[in-house]
Tab-separated table of C-alpha atoms in Angstrom:
chain	number	residue	atom	x	y	z
A	1135	MET	CA	-10.427	-36.568	14.528
A	1136	PRO	CA	-10.789	-34.261	17.571
A	1137	ASN	CA	-8.580	-34.889	20.605
A	1138	TYR	CA	-11.620	-35.162	22.896
A	1139	LEU	CA	-12.766	-38.401	21.195
A	1140	LEU	CA	-10.772	-41.625	21.034
A	1141	ASP	CA	-11.884	-44.764	19.212
A	1142	THR	CA	-10.956	-47.902	21.213
A	1143	THR	CA	-11.793	-51.594	20.857
A	1144	ASP	CA	-14.275	-51.305	23.774
A	1145	GLY	CA	-15.995	-48.136	22.608
A	1146	ILE	CA	-15.514	-44.398	22.285
A	1147	VAL	CA	-13.632	-42.486	24.989
A	1148	PHE	CA	-14.954	-38.974	25.442
A	1149	CYS	CA	-12.972	-36.298	27.378
A	1150	VAL	CA	-15.110	-34.024	29.528
A	1151	LYS	CA	-14.445	-31.034	31.749
A	1152	LEU	CA	-17.258	-31.182	34.281
A	1153	VAL	CA	-18.637	-28.059	35.942
A	1154	PRO	CA	-20.832	-29.118	38.898
A	1155	ASN	CA	-23.312	-26.983	40.888
A	1156	SER	CA	-24.622	-25.250	37.774
A	1157	SER	CA	-28.132	-23.943	37.372
A	1158	PHE	CA	-28.679	-26.269	34.412
A	1159	SER	CA	-27.202	-29.377	32.792
A	1160	LYS	CA	-25.901	-28.710	29.291
A	1161	VAL	CA	-22.937	-28.923	26.932
A	1162	VAL	CA	-21.592	-25.367	27.001
A	1163	ASP	CA	-18.424	-25.338	24.882
A	1164	TYR	CA	-15.377	-27.300	23.819
A	1165	THR	CA	-11.657	-27.046	23.197
A	1166	ASP	CA	-9.299	-29.280	21.256
A	1167	ASP	CA	-8.902	-31.481	24.352
A	1168	TYR	CA	-12.338	-31.718	26.017
A	1169	VAL	CA	-16.022	-30.877	25.905
A	1170	ARG	CA	-17.214	-28.747	28.833
A	1171	ILE	CA	-20.459	-29.915	30.408
A	1172	LYS	CA	-22.315	-28.158	33.193
A	1173	ILE	CA	-24.193	-30.378	35.632
A	1174	SER	CA	-26.641	-29.204	38.279
A	1175	SER	CA	-25.600	-31.767	40.904
A	1176	PRO	CA	-22.858	-31.023	43.442
A	1177	PRO	CA	-19.611	-33.022	43.532
A	1178	ILE	CA	-20.674	-34.678	46.784
A	1179	GLU	CA	-21.204	-38.431	47.260
A	1180	ASN	CA	-20.607	-39.062	43.538
A	1181	ARG	CA	-23.792	-37.162	42.561
A	1182	ALA	CA	-22.165	-35.098	39.791
A	1183	ASN	CA	-20.624	-38.234	38.253
A	1184	LYS	CA	-23.984	-40.031	38.324
A	1185	GLU	CA	-25.682	-37.076	36.673
A	1186	LEU	CA	-22.929	-36.919	34.048
A	1187	ILE	CA	-23.602	-40.573	33.182
A	1188	GLU	CA	-27.336	-39.856	32.904
A	1189	PHE	CA	-26.649	-36.762	30.810
A	1190	CYS	CA	-24.364	-38.698	28.428
A	1191	SER	CA	-26.941	-41.479	28.227
A	1192	ASP	CA	-29.490	-38.962	26.944
A	1193	LEU	CA	-26.979	-37.150	24.744
A	1194	PHE	CA	-25.786	-40.279	22.943
A	1195	ASP	CA	-29.117	-42.137	23.190
A	1196	VAL	CA	-27.639	-45.209	24.889
A	1197	ASN	CA	-28.456	-47.098	28.070
A	1198	LYS	CA	-26.730	-45.785	31.229
A	1199	SER	CA	-25.101	-49.188	31.684
A	1200	LYS	CA	-23.070	-48.533	28.499
A	1201	ILE	CA	-21.436	-45.398	29.965
A	1202	LYS	CA	-18.575	-45.557	32.463
A	1203	ILE	CA	-16.137	-43.020	33.875
A	1204	VAL	CA	-12.731	-44.559	33.169
A	1205	SER	CA	-10.555	-41.834	34.714
A	1206	GLY	CA	-10.886	-38.625	36.697
A	1207	GLU	CA	-13.646	-39.699	39.052
A	1208	LYS	CA	-12.508	-37.098	41.592
A	1209	SER	CA	-11.286	-34.576	39.020
A	1210	LYS	CA	-13.037	-32.020	36.842
A	1211	ILE	CA	-11.373	-33.529	33.768
A	1212	LYS	CA	-12.849	-36.971	33.147
A	1213	LYS	CA	-12.649	-39.670	30.523
A	1214	VAL	CA	-15.963	-41.332	29.845
A	1215	ILE	CA	-16.358	-44.423	27.657
A	1216	ILE	CA	-19.442	-45.141	25.623
A	1217	LEU	CA	-19.250	-48.928	25.338
A	1218	ASN	CA	-19.973	-50.768	22.083
A	1219	SER	CA	-20.657	-47.575	20.138
A	1220	SER	CA	-19.410	-46.601	16.731
A	1221	PHE	CA	-17.222	-43.563	16.319
A	1222	ASP	CA	-19.477	-42.227	13.554
A	1223	ASP	CA	-22.631	-42.413	15.702
A	1224	VAL	CA	-21.017	-40.680	18.675
A	1225	MET	CA	-19.374	-38.045	16.491
A	1226	LYS	CA	-22.615	-37.298	14.629
A	1227	LYS	CA	-24.602	-36.795	17.851
A	1228	LEU	CA	-21.858	-34.750	19.474
A	1229	MET	CA	-21.299	-32.541	16.416
A	1230	PHE	CA	-25.030	-31.787	16.272
A	1231	VAL	CA	-24.879	-30.461	19.849
A	1232	LEU	CA	-21.556	-28.610	19.390
A	1233	ASN	CA	-22.699	-26.971	16.144
A	1234	SER	CA	-25.863	-25.727	17.849
A	1235	LEU	CA	-23.678	-23.836	20.379
A	1236	HIS	CA	-22.595	-21.409	17.681
A	1237	LYS	CA	-26.021	-20.515	16.280
């Protein structure tokens, strides 16, 4: 199991390094500890965090209400929970995106 995913009783915690003010919103790479996501919104008035939630909603095909930032709201390193999701579903969707980075 990668360090950037944690299976909890409430859902799957996903570690993200957020890069705001980018020209596009996309998963760009990953390390053992986090997945790096570029977001086009600036880190002003919580806009980058809101866009991250929308981005993760699309990425994992879940309603935005099921995604919460649980730590790092004012940091580039964040922990995001995908509520009531199975580890296998999240891992499958994430691995599809991460594997496409290397093609």
